[in-house]
N, CA, C and O atoms as CSV, one atom per row, in Angstrom:
chain,resi,resn,atom,element,x,y,z
A,1,UNK,N,N,46.865,-36.735,-31.346
A,1,UNK,CA,C,48.064,-36.825,-30.526
A,1,UNK,C,C,47.771,-36.216,-29.157
A,1,UNK,O,O,47.222,-35.119,-29.054
A,2,UNK,N,N,48.140,-36.937,-28.127
A,2,UNK,CA,C,47.954,-36.463,-26.760
A,2,UNK,C,C,49.304,-36.004,-26.225
A,2,UNK,O,O,50.291,-36.736,-26.292
A,3,UNK,N,N,49.337,-34.778,-25.691
A,3,UNK,CA,C,50.580,-34.215,-25.188
A,3,UNK,C,C,50.350,-33.617,-23.810
A,3,UNK,O,O,49.241,-33.209,-23.466
A,4,UNK,N,N,51.415,-33.574,-23.035
A,4,UNK,CA,C,51.380,-32.943,-21.718
A,4,UNK,C,C,52.625,-32.073,-21.601
A,4,UNK,O,O,53.689,-32.412,-22.119
A,5,UNK,N,N,52.473,-30.948,-20.912
A,5,UNK,CA,C,53.605,-30.067,-20.628
A,5,UNK,C,C,53.886,-30.125,-19.141
A,5,UNK,O,O,52.996,-29.906,-18.319
A,6,UNK,N,N,55.133,-30.422,-18.802
A,6,UNK,CA,C,55.591,-30.438,-17.418
A,6,UNK,C,C,56.256,-29.089,-17.174
A,6,UNK,O,O,57.179,-28.709,-17.894
A,7,UNK,N,N,55.786,-28.364,-16.157
A,7,UNK,CA,C,56.354,-27.039,-15.931
A,7,UNK,C,C,56.471,-26.726,-14.447
A,7,UNK,O,O,55.911,-27.409,-13.590
A,8,UNK,N,N,57.219,-25.673,-14.182
A,8,UNK,CA,C,57.394,-25.163,-12.827
A,8,UNK,C,C,56.791,-23.769,-12.808
A,8,UNK,O,O,57.196,-22.899,-13.579
A,9,UNK,N,N,55.821,-23.560,-11.926
A,9,UNK,CA,C,55.248,-22.229,-11.766
A,9,UNK,C,C,54.599,-22.136,-10.389
A,9,UNK,O,O,54.176,-23.136,-9.809
A,10,UNK,N,N,54.536,-20.933,-9.897
A,10,UNK,CA,C,53.939,-20.717,-8.575
A,10,UNK,C,C,52.437,-20.956,-8.639
A,10,UNK,O,O,51.839,-21.003,-9.715
A,11,UNK,N,N,51.854,-21.104,-7.477
A,11,UNK,CA,C,50.409,-21.269,-7.400
A,11,UNK,C,C,49.713,-20.053,-8.003
A,11,UNK,O,O,48.722,-20.199,-8.719
A,12,UNK,N,N,50.222,-18.856,-7.719
A,12,UNK,CA,C,49.620,-17.632,-8.262
A,12,UNK,C,C,49.681,-17.634,-9.788
A,12,UNK,O,O,48.707,-17.269,-10.447
A,13,UNK,N,N,50.812,-18.041,-10.352
A,13,UNK,CA,C,50.947,-18.093,-11.810
A,13,UNK,C,C,50.004,-19.143,-12.398
A,13,UNK,O,O,49.412,-18.930,-13.456
A,14,UNK,N,N,49.869,-20.265,-11.716
A,14,UNK,CA,C,48.953,-21.302,-12.177
A,14,UNK,C,C,47.510,-20.818,-12.174
A,14,UNK,O,O,46.749,-21.098,-13.100
A,15,UNK,N,N,47.146,-20.099,-11.138
A,15,UNK,CA,C,45.788,-19.537,-11.073
A,15,UNK,C,C,45.573,-18.492,-12.162
A,15,UNK,O,O,44.495,-18.421,-12.752
A,16,UNK,N,N,46.601,-17.674,-12.431
A,16,UNK,CA,C,46.508,-16.697,-13.527
A,16,UNK,C,C,46.308,-17.407,-14.858
A,16,UNK,O,O,45.490,-16.987,-15.677
A,17,UNK,N,N,47.053,-18.478,-15.068
A,17,UNK,CA,C,46.917,-19.241,-16.313
A,17,UNK,C,C,45.507,-19.828,-16.420
A,17,UNK,O,O,44.887,-19.774,-17.482
A,18,UNK,N,N,45.014,-20.381,-15.333
A,18,UNK,CA,C,43.655,-20.935,-15.323
A,18,UNK,C,C,42.638,-19.851,-15.666
A,18,UNK,O,O,41.732,-20.085,-16.466
A,19,UNK,N,N,42.777,-18.673,-15.071
A,19,UNK,CA,C,41.853,-17.571,-15.320
A,19,UNK,C,C,41.866,-17.177,-16.802
A,19,UNK,O,O,40.811,-16.961,-17.398
A,20,UNK,N,N,43.050,-17.087,-17.387
A,20,UNK,CA,C,43.172,-16.742,-18.807
A,20,UNK,C,C,42.462,-17.760,-19.689
A,20,UNK,O,O,41.735,-17.394,-20.613
A,21,UNK,N,N,42.673,-19.029,-19.402
A,21,UNK,CA,C,42.033,-20.089,-20.184
A,21,UNK,C,C,40.523,-20.022,-20.005
A,21,UNK,O,O,39.775,-20.141,-20.975
A,22,UNK,N,N,40.076,-19.834,-18.778
A,22,UNK,CA,C,38.645,-19.765,-18.487
A,22,UNK,C,C,37.993,-18.615,-19.255
A,22,UNK,O,O,36.925,-18.776,-19.845
A,23,UNK,N,N,38.647,-17.456,-19.241
A,23,UNK,CA,C,38.077,-16.277,-19.899
A,23,UNK,C,C,38.136,-16.378,-21.423
A,23,UNK,O,O,37.232,-15.908,-22.113
A,24,UNK,N,N,39.183,-16.980,-21.938
A,24,UNK,CA,C,39.317,-17.081,-23.400
A,24,UNK,C,C,38.511,-18.247,-23.962
A,24,UNK,O,O,38.089,-18.219,-25.117
A,25,UNK,N,N,38.302,-19.268,-23.140
A,25,UNK,CA,C,37.600,-20.459,-23.612
A,25,UNK,C,C,38.454,-21.345,-24.499
A,25,UNK,O,O,37.953,-22.304,-25.086
A,26,UNK,N,N,39.751,-21.028,-24.604
A,26,UNK,CA,C,40.664,-21.802,-25.446
A,26,UNK,C,C,41.559,-22.653,-24.551
A,26,UNK,O,O,42.352,-22.129,-23.769
A,27,UNK,N,N,41.422,-23.956,-24.674
A,27,UNK,CA,C,42.219,-24.876,-23.856
A,27,UNK,C,C,43.683,-24.824,-24.281
A,27,UNK,O,O,43.988,-24.651,-25.461
A,28,UNK,N,N,44.577,-24.972,-23.323
A,28,UNK,CA,C,46.016,-24.946,-23.589
A,28,UNK,C,C,46.633,-26.332,-23.577
A,28,UNK,O,O,47.846,-26.464,-23.738
A,29,UNK,N,N,45.848,-27.341,-23.396
A,29,UNK,CA,C,46.397,-28.691,-23.322
A,29,UNK,C,C,46.594,-29.114,-21.883
A,29,UNK,O,O,46.275,-28.380,-20.947
A,30,UNK,N,N,47.123,-30.306,-21.729
A,30,UNK,CA,C,47.296,-30.857,-20.389
A,30,UNK,C,C,48.596,-30.367,-19.772
A,30,UNK,O,O,49.613,-30.247,-20.455
A,31,UNK,N,N,48.554,-30.085,-18.473
A,31,UNK,CA,C,49.713,-29.586,-17.738
A,31,UNK,C,C,49.969,-30.435,-16.503
A,31,UNK,O,O,49.043,-30.925,-15.857
A,32,UNK,N,N,51.233,-30.594,-16.198
A,32,UNK,CA,C,51.671,-31.169,-14.932
A,32,UNK,C,C,52.573,-30.113,-14.328
A,32,UNK,O,O,53.677,-29.873,-14.816
A,33,UNK,N,N,52.098,-29.483,-13.261
A,33,UNK,CA,C,52.775,-28.314,-12.718
A,33,UNK,C,C,53.374,-28.597,-11.349
A,33,UNK,O,O,52.761,-29.252,-10.506
A,34,UNK,N,N,54.583,-28.090,-11.146
A,34,UNK,CA,C,55.272,-28.171,-9.862
A,34,UNK,C,C,55.549,-26.759,-9.386
A,34,UNK,O,O,55.820,-25.872,-10.195
A,35,UNK,N,N,55.484,-26.542,-8.075
A,35,UNK,CA,C,55.721,-25.205,-7.530
A,35,UNK,C,C,57.198,-24.838,-7.462
A,35,UNK,O,O,57.540,-23.663,-7.324
A,36,UNK,N,N,58.077,-25.836,-7.558
A,36,UNK,CA,C,59.506,-25.540,-7.482
A,36,UNK,C,C,60.292,-26.544,-8.324
A,36,UNK,O,O,59.824,-27.645,-8.615
A,37,UNK,N,N,61.489,-26.133,-8.701
A,37,UNK,CA,C,62.389,-27.032,-9.424
A,37,UNK,C,C,62.725,-28.228,-8.537
A,37,UNK,O,O,62.830,-29.357,-9.016
A,38,UNK,N,N,62.890,-27.971,-7.252
A,38,UNK,CA,C,63.196,-29.049,-6.315
A,38,UNK,C,C,62.067,-30.077,-6.266
A,38,UNK,O,O,62.323,-31.281,-6.236
A,39,UNK,N,N,60.834,-29.612,-6.258
A,39,UNK,CA,C,59.684,-30.514,-6.263
A,39,UNK,C,C,59.628,-31.341,-7.533
A,39,UNK,O,O,59.318,-32.532,-7.499
A,40,UNK,N,N,59.928,-30.702,-8.651
A,40,UNK,CA,C,59.972,-31.431,-9.919
A,40,UNK,C,C,61.045,-32.520,-9.866
A,40,UNK,O,O,60.795,-33.658,-10.263
A,41,UNK,N,N,62.228,-32.177,-9.380
A,41,UNK,CA,C,63.328,-33.153,-9.315
A,41,UNK,C,C,63.072,-34.267,-8.310
A,41,UNK,O,O,63.513,-35.396,-8.523
A,42,UNK,N,N,62.371,-33.973,-7.221
A,42,UNK,CA,C,62.023,-35.031,-6.252
A,42,UNK,C,C,61.048,-36.025,-6.861
A,42,UNK,O,O,61.118,-37.222,-6.581
A,43,UNK,N,N,60.142,-35.533,-7.690
A,43,UNK,CA,C,59.117,-36.389,-8.277
A,43,UNK,C,C,59.588,-37.068,-9.556
A,43,UNK,O,O,59.365,-38.264,-9.741
A,44,UNK,N,N,60.227,-36.325,-10.426
A,44,UNK,CA,C,60.663,-36.861,-11.718
A,44,UNK,C,C,62.170,-37.083,-11.690
A,44,UNK,O,O,62.942,-36.340,-12.296
A,45,UNK,N,N,62.560,-38.118,-10.975
A,45,UNK,CA,C,63.969,-38.480,-10.830
A,45,UNK,C,C,64.492,-39.081,-12.137
A,45,UNK,O,O,63.698,-39.446,-13.004
A,46,UNK,N,N,65.804,-39.187,-12.290
A,46,UNK,CA,C,66.345,-39.830,-13.494
A,46,UNK,C,C,65.800,-41.245,-13.711
A,46,UNK,O,O,65.498,-41.618,-14.845
A,47,UNK,N,N,65.669,-42.037,-12.639
A,47,UNK,CA,C,65.111,-43.389,-12.789
A,47,UNK,C,C,63.672,-43.348,-13.281
A,47,UNK,O,O,63.270,-44.183,-14.091
A,48,UNK,N,N,62.901,-42.393,-12.804
A,48,UNK,CA,C,61.501,-42.292,-13.238
A,48,UNK,C,C,61.397,-41.815,-14.682
A,48,UNK,O,O,60.517,-42.257,-15.421
A,49,UNK,N,N,62.296,-40.910,-15.088
A,49,UNK,CA,C,62.310,-40.495,-16.498
A,49,UNK,C,C,62.654,-41.686,-17.390
A,49,UNK,O,O,62.062,-41.851,-18.456
A,50,UNK,N,N,63.597,-42.509,-16.967
A,50,UNK,CA,C,63.955,-43.706,-17.748
A,50,UNK,C,C,62.756,-44.642,-17.853
A,50,UNK,O,O,62.519,-45.238,-18.904
A,51,UNK,N,N,62.015,-44.769,-16.785
A,51,UNK,CA,C,60.814,-45.601,-16.771
A,51,UNK,C,C,59.783,-45.052,-17.763
A,51,UNK,O,O,59.195,-45.809,-18.536
A,52,UNK,N,N,59.572,-43.741,-17.736
A,52,UNK,CA,C,58.625,-43.106,-18.664
A,52,UNK,C,C,59.066,-43.322,-20.103
A,52,UNK,O,O,58.254,-43.683,-20.955
A,53,UNK,N,N,60.344,-43.103,-20.378
A,53,UNK,CA,C,60.859,-43.292,-21.752
A,53,UNK,C,C,60.663,-44.723,-22.221
A,53,UNK,O,O,60.283,-44.951,-23.370
A,54,UNK,N,N,60.916,-45.688,-21.349
A,54,UNK,CA,C,60.757,-47.098,-21.712
A,54,UNK,C,C,59.302,-47.417,-22.021
A,54,UNK,O,O,59.002,-48.052,-23.032
A,55,UNK,N,N,58.395,-46.976,-21.149
A,55,UNK,CA,C,56.979,-47.237,-21.392
A,55,UNK,C,C,56.477,-46.529,-22.643
A,55,UNK,O,O,55.661,-47.073,-23.388
A,56,UNK,N,N,56.961,-45.329,-22.868
A,56,UNK,CA,C,56.533,-44.585,-24.047
A,56,UNK,C,C,56.997,-45.290,-25.325
A,56,UNK,O,O,56.275,-45.314,-26.321
A,57,UNK,N,N,58.185,-45.854,-25.292
A,57,UNK,CA,C,58.734,-46.536,-26.473
A,57,UNK,C,C,58.142,-47.932,-26.664
A,57,UNK,O,O,57.892,-48.347,-27.795
A,58,UNK,N,N,57.917,-48.654,-25.573
A,58,UNK,CA,C,57.525,-50.060,-25.641
A,58,UNK,C,C,56.018,-50.292,-25.561
A,58,UNK,O,O,55.531,-51.338,-25.990
A,59,UNK,N,N,55.282,-49.333,-25.021
A,59,UNK,CA,C,53.848,-49.550,-24.813
A,59,UNK,C,C,53.608,-50.206,-23.469
A,59,UNK,O,O,54.525,-50.294,-22.652
A,60,UNK,N,N,52.387,-50.672,-23.223
A,60,UNK,CA,C,52.046,-51.243,-21.912
A,60,UNK,C,C,52.948,-52.423,-21.536
A,60,UNK,O,O,53.216,-53.313,-22.343
A,61,UNK,N,N,53.404,-52.397,-20.280
A,61,UNK,CA,C,54.232,-53.477,-19.747
A,61,UNK,C,C,53.800,-53.770,-18.318
A,61,UNK,O,O,53.373,-52.874,-17.589
A,62,UNK,N,N,53.915,-55.022,-17.930
A,62,UNK,CA,C,53.729,-55.392,-16.524
A,62,UNK,C,C,54.910,-54.829,-15.737
A,62,UNK,O,O,56.009,-54.692,-16.275
A,63,UNK,N,N,54.687,-54.510,-14.486
A,63,UNK,CA,C,55.739,-53.909,-13.654
A,63,UNK,C,C,56.966,-54.819,-13.580
A,63,UNK,O,O,58.097,-54.336,-13.647
A,64,UNK,N,N,56.759,-56.103,-13.444
A,64,UNK,CA,C,57.890,-57.042,-13.371
A,64,UNK,C,C,58.717,-57.000,-14.660
A,64,UNK,O,O,59.947,-57.000,-14.604
A,65,UNK,N,N,58.051,-56.964,-15.818
A,65,UNK,CA,C,58.760,-56.889,-17.104
A,65,UNK,C,C,59.454,-55.540,-17.257
A,65,UNK,O,O,60.568,-55.465,-17.775
A,66,UNK,N,N,58.803,-54.491,-16.812
A,66,UNK,CA,C,59.405,-53.160,-16.853
A,66,UNK,C,C,60.679,-53.130,-16.016
A,66,UNK,O,O,61.694,-52.583,-16.448
A,67,UNK,N,N,60.630,-53.714,-14.823
A,67,UNK,CA,C,61.812,-53.773,-13.960
A,67,UNK,C,C,62.937,-54.553,-14.630
A,67,UNK,O,O,64.101,-54.160,-14.556
A,68,UNK,N,N,62.587,-55.661,-15.285
A,68,UNK,CA,C,63.593,-56.459,-15.984
A,68,UNK,C,C,64.259,-55.647,-17.090
A,68,UNK,O,O,65.481,-55.682,-17.236
A,69,UNK,N,N,63.467,-54.923,-17.865
A,69,UNK,CA,C,64.025,-54.133,-18.970
A,69,UNK,C,C,64.879,-52.975,-18.478
A,69,UNK,O,O,65.835,-52.565,-19.136
A,70,UNK,N,N,64.516,-52.453,-17.302
A,70,UNK,CA,C,65.290,-51.348,-16.741
A,70,UNK,C,C,66.487,-51.827,-15.921
A,70,UNK,O,O,67.346,-51.028,-15.547
A,71,UNK,N,N,66.544,-53.147,-15.639
A,71,UNK,CA,C,67.622,-53.678,-14.809
A,71,UNK,C,C,67.520,-53.199,-13.371
A,71,UNK,O,O,68.534,-52.945,-12.720
A,72,UNK,N,N,66.283,-53.075,-12.873
A,72,UNK,CA,C,66.045,-52.554,-11.533
A,72,UNK,C,C,65.217,-53.521,-10.706
A,72,UNK,O,O,64.602,-54.447,-11.236
A,73,UNK,N,N,65.209,-53.294,-9.406
A,73,UNK,CA,C,64.429,-54.078,-8.453
A,73,UNK,C,C,62.936,-53.842,-8.673
A,73,UNK,O,O,62.504,-52.703,-8.850
A,74,UNK,N,N,62.149,-54.917,-8.661
A,74,UNK,CA,C,60.701,-54.826,-8.907
A,74,UNK,C,C,60.027,-53.911,-7.887
A,74,UNK,O,O,59.166,-53.109,-8.251
A,75,UNK,N,N,60.407,-54.022,-6.617
A,75,UNK,CA,C,59.783,-53.199,-5.574
A,75,UNK,C,C,59.989,-51.716,-5.846
A,75,UNK,O,O,59.058,-50.921,-5.718
A,76,UNK,N,N,61.210,-51.345,-6.221
A,76,UNK,CA,C,61.519,-49.922,-6.486
A,76,UNK,C,C,60.781,-49.428,-7.727
A,76,UNK,O,O,60.294,-48.297,-7.749
A,77,UNK,N,N,60.697,-50.256,-8.748
A,77,UNK,CA,C,59.962,-49.879,-9.959
A,77,UNK,C,C,58.484,-49.716,-9.624
A,77,UNK,O,O,57.836,-48.786,-10.103
A,78,UNK,N,N,57.953,-50.613,-8.806
A,78,UNK,CA,C,56.559,-50.505,-8.379
A,78,UNK,C,C,56.321,-49.178,-7.654
A,78,UNK,O,O,55.315,-48.511,-7.898
A,79,UNK,N,N,57.241,-48.793,-6.762
A,79,UNK,CA,C,57.129,-47.520,-6.048
A,79,UNK,C,C,57.160,-46.340,-7.029
A,79,UNK,O,O,56.384,-45.393,-6.900
A,80,UNK,N,N,58.059,-46.412,-8.000
A,80,UNK,CA,C,58.152,-45.334,-8.990
A,80,UNK,C,C,56.895,-45.263,-9.854
A,80,UNK,O,O,56.411,-44.171,-10.153
A,81,UNK,N,N,56.370,-46.403,-10.251
A,81,UNK,CA,C,55.126,-46.433,-11.038
A,81,UNK,C,C,53.997,-45.803,-10.223
A,81,UNK,O,O,53.204,-45.030,-10.762
A,82,UNK,N,N,53.918,-46.123,-8.942
A,82,UNK,CA,C,52.863,-45.563,-8.089
A,82,UNK,C,C,52.965,-44.038,-8.044
A,82,UNK,O,O,51.948,-43.350,-8.135
A,83,UNK,N,N,54.160,-43.511,-7.907
A,83,UNK,CA,C,54.340,-42.053,-7.861
A,83,UNK,C,C,53.979,-41.425,-9.208
A,83,UNK,O,O,53.338,-40.375,-9.249
A,84,UNK,N,N,54.381,-42.051,-10.295
A,84,UNK,CA,C,54.075,-41.517,-11.618
A,84,UNK,C,C,52.579,-41.606,-11.936
A,84,UNK,O,O,52.050,-40.766,-12.664
A,85,UNK,N,N,51.903,-42.613,-11.398
A,85,UNK,CA,C,50.441,-42.683,-11.528
A,85,UNK,C,C,49.809,-41.527,-10.759
A,85,UNK,O,O,48.860,-40.899,-11.229
A,86,UNK,N,N,50.345,-41.257,-9.575
A,86,UNK,CA,C,49.821,-40.194,-8.719
A,86,UNK,C,C,49.835,-38.844,-9.435
A,86,UNK,O,O,48.894,-38.063,-9.292
A,87,UNK,N,N,50.890,-38.558,-10.204
A,87,UNK,CA,C,50.973,-37.275,-10.910
A,87,UNK,C,C,50.365,-37.333,-12.307
A,87,UNK,O,O,50.229,-36.301,-12.965
A,88,UNK,N,N,49.996,-38.531,-12.768
A,88,UNK,CA,C,49.293,-38.655,-14.034
A,88,UNK,C,C,50.123,-38.948,-15.266
A,88,UNK,O,O,49.603,-38.901,-16.381
A,89,UNK,N,N,51.407,-39.252,-15.092
A,89,UNK,CA,C,52.242,-39.575,-16.260
A,89,UNK,C,C,52.147,-41.035,-16.666
A,89,UNK,O,O,52.482,-41.389,-17.796
A,90,UNK,N,N,51.692,-41.887,-15.752
A,90,UNK,CA,C,51.534,-43.318,-16.028
A,90,UNK,C,C,50.117,-43.711,-15.634
A,90,UNK,O,O,49.583,-43.238,-14.631
A,91,UNK,N,N,49.517,-44.581,-16.438
A,91,UNK,CA,C,48.166,-45.071,-16.159
A,91,UNK,C,C,48.136,-46.586,-16.309
A,91,UNK,O,O,48.990,-47.179,-16.969
A,92,UNK,N,N,47.138,-47.199,-15.683
A,92,UNK,CA,C,46.923,-48.631,-15.861
A,92,UNK,C,C,46.413,-48.897,-17.268
A,92,UNK,O,O,45.702,-48.082,-17.857
A,93,UNK,N,N,46.791,-50.057,-17.793
A,93,UNK,CA,C,46.345,-50.477,-19.126
A,93,UNK,C,C,46.241,-51.989,-19.126
A,93,UNK,O,O,46.748,-52.656,-18.225
A,94,UNK,N,N,45.586,-52.522,-20.134
A,94,UNK,CA,C,45.531,-53.976,-20.288
A,94,UNK,C,C,46.969,-54.478,-20.409
A,94,UNK,O,O,47.726,-54.001,-21.255
A,95,UNK,N,N,47.334,-55.417,-19.583
A,95,UNK,CA,C,48.680,-55.967,-19.652
A,95,UNK,C,C,49.716,-55.228,-18.831
A,95,UNK,O,O,50.897,-55.568,-18.893
A,96,UNK,N,N,49.309,-54.218,-18.055
A,96,UNK,CA,C,50.282,-53.536,-17.220
A,96,UNK,C,C,50.009,-52.057,-17.075
A,96,UNK,O,O,48.884,-51.638,-16.801
A,97,UNK,N,N,51.062,-51.266,-17.264
A,97,UNK,CA,C,50.967,-49.811,-17.166
A,97,UNK,C,C,51.541,-49.210,-18.442
A,97,UNK,O,O,52.296,-49.857,-19.167
A,98,UNK,N,N,51.170,-47.962,-18.700
A,98,UNK,CA,C,51.661,-47.299,-19.897
A,98,UNK,C,C,51.672,-45.797,-19.707
A,98,UNK,O,O,51.108,-45.275,-18.746
A,99,UNK,N,N,52.324,-45.102,-20.638
A,99,UNK,CA,C,52.337,-43.647,-20.687
A,99,UNK,C,C,51.337,-43.245,-21.763
A,99,UNK,O,O,51.533,-43.569,-22.934
A,100,UNK,N,N,50.268,-42.546,-21.390
A,100,UNK,CA,C,49.218,-42.236,-22.357
A,100,UNK,C,C,49.546,-41.069,-23.291
A,100,UNK,O,O,48.723,-40.701,-24.129
A,101,UNK,N,N,50.724,-40.493,-23.157
A,101,UNK,CA,C,51.090,-39.317,-23.941
A,101,UNK,C,C,52.014,-39.672,-25.098
A,101,UNK,O,O,52.968,-40.435,-24.945
A,102,UNK,N,N,51.709,-39.104,-26.253
A,102,UNK,CA,C,52.591,-39.244,-27.415
A,102,UNK,C,C,53.784,-38.309,-27.280
A,102,UNK,O,O,54.867,-38.578,-27.799
A,103,UNK,N,N,53.564,-37.208,-26.576
A,103,UNK,CA,C,54.610,-36.196,-26.423
A,103,UNK,C,C,54.570,-35.638,-25.015
A,103,UNK,O,O,53.505,-35.332,-24.479
A,104,UNK,N,N,55.755,-35.511,-24.422
A,104,UNK,CA,C,55.891,-34.901,-23.104
A,104,UNK,C,C,56.866,-33.747,-23.265
A,104,UNK,O,O,58.016,-33.944,-23.659
A,105,UNK,N,N,56.406,-32.554,-22.959
A,105,UNK,CA,C,57.239,-31.358,-23.076
A,105,UNK,C,C,57.632,-30.900,-21.669
A,105,UNK,O,O,56.838,-30.997,-20.734
A,106,UNK,N,N,58.839,-30.410,-21.531
A,106,UNK,CA,C,59.285,-29.845,-20.256
A,106,UNK,C,C,59.522,-28.352,-20.469
A,106,UNK,O,O,60.184,-27.943,-21.423
A,107,UNK,N,N,58.972,-27.552,-19.567
A,107,UNK,CA,C,59.075,-26.100,-19.669
A,107,UNK,C,C,59.593,-25.581,-18.352
A,107,UNK,O,O,59.004,-25.839,-17.302
A,108,UNK,N,N,60.698,-24.846,-18.398
A,108,UNK,CA,C,61.279,-24.303,-17.171
A,108,UNK,C,C,61.755,-22.896,-17.458
A,108,UNK,O,O,62.577,-22.680,-18.349
A,109,UNK,N,N,61.238,-21.935,-16.703
A,109,UNK,CA,C,61.638,-20.545,-16.840
A,109,UNK,C,C,62.109,-20.067,-15.478
A,109,UNK,O,O,61.385,-20.184,-14.489
A,110,UNK,N,N,63.308,-19.533,-15.425
A,110,UNK,CA,C,63.838,-18.942,-14.197
A,110,UNK,C,C,63.863,-17.443,-14.387
A,110,UNK,O,O,64.432,-16.945,-15.358
A,111,UNK,N,N,63.245,-16.716,-13.461
A,111,UNK,CA,C,63.194,-15.263,-13.551
A,111,UNK,C,C,63.844,-14.648,-12.322
A,111,UNK,O,O,63.796,-15.197,-11.221
A,112,UNK,N,N,64.444,-13.507,-12.543
A,112,UNK,CA,C,65.012,-12.757,-11.432
A,112,UNK,C,C,63.854,-12.213,-10.596
A,112,UNK,O,O,62.892,-11.678,-11.147
A,113,UNK,N,N,63.939,-12.345,-9.273
A,113,UNK,CA,C,62.861,-11.812,-8.426
A,113,UNK,C,C,62.721,-10.304,-8.604
A,113,UNK,O,O,63.708,-9.599,-8.818
A,114,UNK,N,N,61.496,-9.823,-8.512
A,114,UNK,CA,C,61.252,-8.382,-8.614
A,114,UNK,C,C,61.941,-7.671,-7.453
A,114,UNK,O,O,61.913,-8.139,-6.315
A,115,UNK,N,N,62.552,-6.550,-7.756
A,115,UNK,CA,C,63.275,-5.802,-6.724
A,115,UNK,C,C,62.376,-4.893,-5.951
A,115,UNK,O,O,62.834,-4.195,-5.047
């Protein structure tokens, strides 16, 4: 099973996590990290989440067929697919595009700033 965790963390926290993994030698799995909640929401919009869910459920689809199933404009779906490819949630496949993950986890922790 291939899984990815989508999370929000600062660059410093990401580097700390990388250092821990490097020193322990134990992989934590695949991560898609955003520096802010706003960045996550700009990239993973509700329409893009619907696109991911559809591809995950249906398997590889051509962009035109994906747009038809989503009831959306082909150009806009193409733009969304391009952005999701850029961050690694969607990949090219025979017959179209697909989501290579069996499981996508979202992790969000909000902490009070240190005083």
